[in-house]
PDB file of C-alpha atoms in Angstrom:
ATOM      1  CA  UNK X 217      -2.678  -5.388  -6.316  1.00 88.00           C
ATOM      2  CA  UNK X 218      -1.577  -2.741  -3.849  1.00 92.00           C
ATOM      3  CA  UNK X 219      -4.876  -1.262  -2.717  1.00 90.00           C
ATOM      4  CA  UNK X 220      -4.276   0.942   0.326  1.00 91.00           C
ATOM      5  CA  UNK X 221      -1.381   2.416   2.295  1.00 93.00           C
ATOM      6  CA  UNK X 222      -1.193   4.243   5.628  1.00 92.00           C
ATOM      7  CA  UNK X 223       2.113   6.080   6.069  1.00 94.00           C
ATOM      8  CA  UNK X 224       1.274   8.381   8.986  1.00 92.00           C
ATOM      9  CA  UNK X 225      -0.579   6.193  11.491  1.00 91.00           C
ATOM     10  CA  UNK X 226      -1.024   8.318  14.607  1.00 92.00           C
ATOM     11  CA  UNK X 227      -4.154   6.941  16.204  1.00 85.00           C
ATOM     12  CA  UNK X 228      -5.469   4.100  14.104  1.00 81.00           C
ATOM     13  CA  UNK X 229      -4.757   0.392  14.183  1.00 88.00           C
ATOM     14  CA  UNK X 230      -2.032  -0.876  16.499  1.00 91.00           C
ATOM     15  CA  UNK X 231       0.106  -3.903  15.757  1.00 92.00           C
ATOM     16  CA  UNK X 232       0.588  -6.850  18.125  1.00 93.00           C
ATOM     17  CA  UNK X 233       3.221  -4.819  20.015  1.00 93.00           C
ATOM     18  CA  UNK X 234       0.719  -1.975  20.563  1.00 94.00           C
ATOM     19  CA  UNK X 235       2.712   0.237  18.203  1.00 95.00           C
ATOM     20  CA  UNK X 236       1.093   2.573  15.667  1.00 94.00           C
ATOM     21  CA  UNK X 237       2.880   1.026  12.700  1.00 94.00           C
ATOM     22  CA  UNK X 238       2.145   2.110   9.168  1.00 94.00           C
ATOM     23  CA  UNK X 239       0.626  -0.519   6.885  1.00 94.00           C
ATOM     24  CA  UNK X 240       0.237  -1.762   3.324  1.00 95.00           C
ATOM     25  CA  UNK X 241      -2.722  -3.668   1.932  1.00 93.00           C
ATOM     26  CA  UNK X 242      -2.517  -6.167  -0.944  1.00 93.00           C
ATOM     27  CA  UNK X 243      -5.872  -7.357  -2.321  1.00 90.00           C
ATOM     28  CA  UNK X 244      -6.918 -10.039  -4.783  1.00 90.00           C
ATOM     29  CA  UNK X 245      -9.410  -8.091  -6.910  1.00 87.00           C
ATOM     30  CA  UNK X 246      -9.851 -10.987  -9.336  1.00 89.00           C
ATOM     31  CA  UNK X 247     -12.457 -13.750  -9.533  1.00 92.00           C
ATOM     32  CA  UNK X 248     -10.122 -16.659  -8.710  1.00 95.00           C
ATOM     33  CA  UNK X 249      -7.734 -17.483  -5.884  1.00 95.00           C
ATOM     34  CA  UNK X 250      -4.191 -16.137  -6.184  1.00 94.00           C
ATOM     35  CA  UNK X 251      -1.133 -17.579  -4.462  1.00 94.00           C
ATOM     36  CA  UNK X 252       1.442 -15.010  -3.389  1.00 93.00           C
ATOM     37  CA  UNK X 253       4.559 -17.058  -4.048  1.00 94.00           C
ATOM     38  CA  UNK X 254       7.996 -15.601  -4.774  1.00 95.00           C
ATOM     39  CA  UNK X 255       6.578 -12.072  -4.421  1.00 96.00           C
ATOM     40  CA  UNK X 256       8.523  -9.121  -3.044  1.00 97.00           C
ATOM     41  CA  UNK X 257       7.605  -5.718  -1.676  1.00 97.00           C
ATOM     42  CA  UNK X 258      10.033  -2.809  -1.801  1.00 96.00           C
ATOM     43  CA  UNK X 259      10.240   0.947  -1.504  1.00 96.00           C
ATOM     44  CA  UNK X 260      13.605   0.937  -3.269  1.00 94.00           C
ATOM     45  CA  UNK X 261      13.617  -0.034  -6.961  1.00 92.00           C
ATOM     46  CA  UNK X 262      17.364  -0.731  -6.666  1.00 93.00           C
ATOM     47  CA  UNK X 263      16.608  -3.389  -4.036  1.00 95.00           C
ATOM     48  CA  UNK X 264      13.919  -5.427  -5.797  1.00 93.00           C
ATOM     49  CA  UNK X 265      13.966  -8.203  -3.211  1.00 95.00           C
ATOM     50  CA  UNK X 266      13.908  -5.962  -0.147  1.00 96.00           C
ATOM     51  CA  UNK X 267      11.171  -7.936   1.616  1.00 97.00           C
ATOM     52  CA  UNK X 268       9.718 -11.299   0.619  1.00 96.00           C
ATOM     53  CA  UNK X 269       5.973 -11.592   1.106  1.00 96.00           C
ATOM     54  CA  UNK X 270       5.069 -14.819   2.933  1.00 94.00           C
ATOM     55  CA  UNK X 271       3.442 -17.512   0.803  1.00 94.00           C
ATOM     56  CA  UNK X 272      -0.281 -16.864   1.141  1.00 92.00           C
ATOM     57  CA  UNK X 273      -3.365 -17.904  -0.832  1.00 95.00           C
ATOM     58  CA  UNK X 274      -5.718 -14.950  -1.295  1.00 93.00           C
ATOM     59  CA  UNK X 275      -9.322 -15.703  -2.171  1.00 94.00           C
ATOM     60  CA  UNK X 276     -11.246 -13.266  -4.419  1.00 92.00           C
ATOM     61  CA  UNK X 277     -11.665  -9.888  -2.662  1.00 88.00           C
ATOM     62  CA  UNK X 278      -9.450 -11.037   0.222  1.00 90.00           C
ATOM     63  CA  UNK X 279      -6.728  -8.718   1.515  1.00 90.00           C
ATOM     64  CA  UNK X 280      -3.369  -9.210   3.170  1.00 93.00           C
ATOM     65  CA  UNK X 281      -2.259  -6.355   5.413  1.00 93.00           C
ATOM     66  CA  UNK X 282       1.430  -5.890   6.135  1.00 95.00           C
ATOM     67  CA  UNK X 283       2.711  -3.601   8.858  1.00 95.00           C
ATOM     68  CA  UNK X 284       5.575  -1.423   7.605  1.00 96.00           C
ATOM     69  CA  UNK X 285       7.377  -1.256  10.947  1.00 96.00           C
ATOM     70  CA  UNK X 286      10.976  -1.919   9.950  1.00 96.00           C
ATOM     71  CA  UNK X 287      10.835  -5.352  11.576  1.00 95.00           C
ATOM     72  CA  UNK X 288      10.950  -8.568   9.563  1.00 95.00           C
ATOM     73  CA  UNK X 289       8.210 -10.753  11.017  1.00 94.00           C
ATOM     74  CA  UNK X 290       6.457 -13.496   9.064  1.00 89.00           C
ATOM     75  CA  UNK X 291       5.061 -15.874  11.684  1.00 84.00           C
ATOM     76  CA  UNK X 292       2.149 -17.902  10.324  1.00 78.00           C
ATOM     77  CA  UNK X 293      -0.307 -17.054  13.090  1.00 85.00           C
ATOM     78  CA  UNK X 294       0.795 -13.457  13.823  1.00 90.00           C
ATOM     79  CA  UNK X 295       0.429 -10.142  11.982  1.00 94.00           C
ATOM     80  CA  UNK X 296       3.292  -9.741   9.519  1.00 95.00           C
ATOM     81  CA  UNK X 297       5.775  -6.881   9.297  1.00 97.00           C
ATOM     82  CA  UNK X 298       7.934  -5.694   6.394  1.00 97.00           C
ATOM     83  CA  UNK X 299      11.561  -4.881   7.111  1.00 97.00           C
ATOM     84  CA  UNK X 300      11.119  -1.254   6.037  1.00 97.00           C
ATOM     85  CA  UNK X 301       9.021   1.751   7.010  1.00 96.00           C
ATOM     86  CA  UNK X 302       7.045   4.045   4.724  1.00 95.00           C
ATOM     87  CA  UNK X 303       8.169   7.647   4.450  1.00 94.00           C
ATOM     88  CA  UNK X 304       5.281   9.838   5.630  1.00 89.00           C
ATOM     89  CA  UNK X 305       6.488  12.550   3.242  1.00 93.00           C
ATOM     90  CA  UNK X 306       5.723  10.283   0.303  1.00 94.00           C
ATOM     91  CA  UNK X 307       7.434   7.604  -1.741  1.00 95.00           C
ATOM     92  CA  UNK X 308       6.757   4.789  -4.187  1.00 96.00           C
ATOM     93  CA  UNK X 309       6.096   1.134  -3.352  1.00 96.00           C
ATOM     94  CA  UNK X 310       6.596  -1.769  -5.738  1.00 96.00           C
ATOM     95  CA  UNK X 311       5.148  -5.284  -5.734  1.00 96.00           C
ATOM     96  CA  UNK X 312       7.527  -7.486  -7.721  1.00 95.00           C
ATOM     97  CA  UNK X 313       7.995 -11.093  -8.698  1.00 95.00           C
ATOM     98  CA  UNK X 314      11.193 -13.088  -8.180  1.00 93.00           C
ATOM     99  CA  UNK X 315      12.663 -12.152 -11.569  1.00 93.00           C
ATOM    100  CA  UNK X 316      12.259  -8.413 -11.004  1.00 91.00           C
ATOM    101  CA  UNK X 317       9.082  -7.807 -12.977  1.00 94.00           C
ATOM    102  CA  UNK X 318       6.934  -5.039 -11.471  1.00 95.00           C
ATOM    103  CA  UNK X 319       3.493  -6.498 -10.786  1.00 94.00           C
ATOM    104  CA  UNK X 320       2.081  -3.311  -9.309  1.00 94.00           C
ATOM    105  CA  UNK X 321       3.244   0.042  -7.994  1.00 94.00           C
ATOM    106  CA  UNK X 322       1.715   2.838  -5.976  1.00 93.00           C
ATOM    107  CA  UNK X 323       3.084   6.357  -5.559  1.00 94.00           C
ATOM    108  CA  UNK X 324       2.169   7.648  -2.112  1.00 94.00           C
ATOM    109  CA  UNK X 325       2.018  11.395  -1.574  1.00 94.00           C
ATOM    110  CA  UNK X 326       2.664  13.071   1.762  1.00 92.00           C
ATOM    111  CA  UNK X 327      -0.205  12.016   4.013  1.00 90.00           C
ATOM    112  CA  UNK X 328      -1.803  13.737   6.981  1.00 88.00           C
ATOM    113  CA  UNK X 329      -2.146  11.665  10.160  1.00 89.00           C
ATOM    114  CA  UNK X 330      -4.654   8.806   9.934  1.00 88.00           C
ATOM    115  CA  UNK X 331      -5.486   9.403   6.269  1.00 87.00           C
ATOM    116  CA  UNK X 332      -4.665   6.563   3.895  1.00 90.00           C
ATOM    117  CA  UNK X 333      -3.947   6.526   0.172  1.00 92.00           C
ATOM    118  CA  UNK X 334      -5.704   3.975  -1.961  1.00 89.00           C
ATOM    119  CA  UNK X 335      -7.469   2.849  -5.075  1.00 87.00           C
ATOM    120  CA  UNK X 336     -11.005   3.523  -6.128  1.00 82.00           C
ATOM    121  CA  UNK X 337     -12.907   0.235  -5.765  1.00 76.00           C
ATOM    122  CA  UNK X 338     -14.656   0.714  -9.125  1.00 79.00           C
ATOM    123  CA  UNK X 339     -11.713   2.016 -11.169  1.00 81.00           C
ATOM    124  CA  UNK X 340      -8.368   0.574 -10.056  1.00 80.00           C
ATOM    125  CA  UNK X 341      -6.329   3.120 -12.038  1.00 84.00           C
ATOM    126  CA  UNK X 342      -7.713   5.938  -9.856  1.00 85.00           C
ATOM    127  CA  UNK X 343      -5.970   6.711  -6.549  1.00 89.00           C
ATOM    128  CA  UNK X 344      -6.815   9.190  -3.831  1.00 88.00           C
ATOM    129  CA  UNK X 345      -6.989  10.048  -0.157  1.00 88.00           C
ATOM    130  CA  UNK X 346      -9.216   7.770   1.927  1.00 85.00           C
ATOM    131  CA  UNK X 347     -10.684   9.513   4.953  1.00 80.00           C
ATOM    132  CA  UNK X 348     -11.891   6.217   6.434  1.00 78.00           C
ATOM    133  CA  UNK X 349      -8.927   3.839   6.251  1.00 78.00           C
ATOM    134  CA  UNK X 350     -10.102   0.251   5.930  1.00 75.00           C
ATOM    135  CA  UNK X 351      -7.355  -1.768   7.565  1.00 73.00           C
ATOM    136  CA  UNK X 352      -7.453  -5.406   6.498  1.00 67.00           C
ATOM    137  CA  UNK X 353     -10.267  -5.245   3.963  1.00 63.00           C
ATOM    138  CA  UNK X 354     -10.743  -3.594   0.562  1.00 60.00           C
ATOM    139  CA  UNK X 355     -14.056  -1.838   1.105  1.00 57.00           C
ATOM    140  CA  UNK X 356     -16.079   0.137  -1.391  1.00 61.00           C
ATOM    141  CA  UNK X 357     -15.223   3.797  -1.035  1.00 62.00           C
ATOM    142  CA  UNK X 358     -14.461   6.685  -3.311  1.00 61.00           C
ATOM    143  CA  UNK X 359     -11.184   8.494  -2.694  1.00 63.00           C
ATOM    144  CA  UNK X 360     -11.210  12.253  -2.448  1.00 66.00           C
ATOM    145  CA  UNK X 361      -8.882  14.312  -4.613  1.00 62.00           C
ATOM    146  CA  UNK X 362      -8.615  11.478  -7.105  1.00 48.00           C
ATOM    147  CA  UNK X 363      -5.454  11.114  -9.140  1.00 46.00           C
ATOM    148  CA  UNK X 364      -5.289   8.969 -12.260  1.00 44.00           C
ATOM    149  CA  UNK X 365      -2.401   6.521 -12.378  1.00 46.00           C
ATOM    150  CA  UNK X 366      -1.863   7.466 -16.012  1.00 41.00           C
ATOM    151  CA  UNK X 367      -1.154  11.141 -15.238  1.00 36.00           C
ATOM    152  CA  UNK X 368       2.432  12.264 -14.853  1.00 38.00           C
ATOM    153  CA  UNK X 369       3.744  11.882 -11.311  1.00 42.00           C
ATOM    154  CA  UNK X 370       4.477  15.599 -11.215  1.00 40.00           C
ATOM    155  CA  UNK X 371       0.866  16.602 -11.860  1.00 38.00           C
ATOM    156  CA  UNK X 372      -1.879  16.218  -9.265  1.00 40.00           C
ATOM    157  CA  UNK X 373      -5.535  16.530 -10.220  1.00 37.00           C
ATOM    158  CA  UNK X 374      -7.675  18.001  -7.457  1.00 42.00           C
ATOM    159  CA  UNK X 375     -11.266  19.098  -7.273  1.00 43.00           C
ATOM    160  CA  UNK X 376     -10.251  22.769  -7.261  1.00 42.00           C
ATOM    161  CA  UNK X 377      -7.274  23.339  -9.563  1.00 41.00           C
ATOM    162  CA  UNK X 378      -4.330  21.813 -11.358  1.00 42.00           C
ATOM    163  CA  UNK X 379      -0.965  22.098  -9.594  1.00 43.00           C
ATOM    164  CA  UNK X 380       2.494  21.253 -10.873  1.00 48.00           C
ATOM    165  CA  UNK X 381       4.385  19.888  -7.856  1.00 53.00           C
ATOM    166  CA  UNK X 382       7.750  20.721  -9.446  1.00 53.00           C
ATOM    167  CA  UNK X 383       7.097  24.473  -9.191  1.00 48.00           C
TER     168      UNK X 383
END
């Protein structure tokens, strides 16, 4: 599943070119190995096969981190890069199979520099801001300002008040 996203990397992890690229983390949260075969990542639902994830076997609790740099790099022994960038003002990402079925999706809000957006490790339907981004590994942490995946995309649940983003 898509577990964590950094869309405004301004001082965190650098890629192999020493650039502050944004990144996406995919994690096997199951109990058995999962092969990522014929899997695609996109930020454009009209382009379901925007970027093909390299064939990788993920062990339980193992993560694959993909730089969202706009480059298309999939060398076996190098960090990988998707051919698109993430909009720091927010957007939606989709993990899809080869026939266009959505396997997972994550709606990313506008993020402040060096704050990531990710899932609660105990309840995968809960998303929120992660103050300690965990590049490359799905670590146990509770997001702040949690937002349930089942709530309408126009409604954000915060610790203080309810806000309708369409107003």
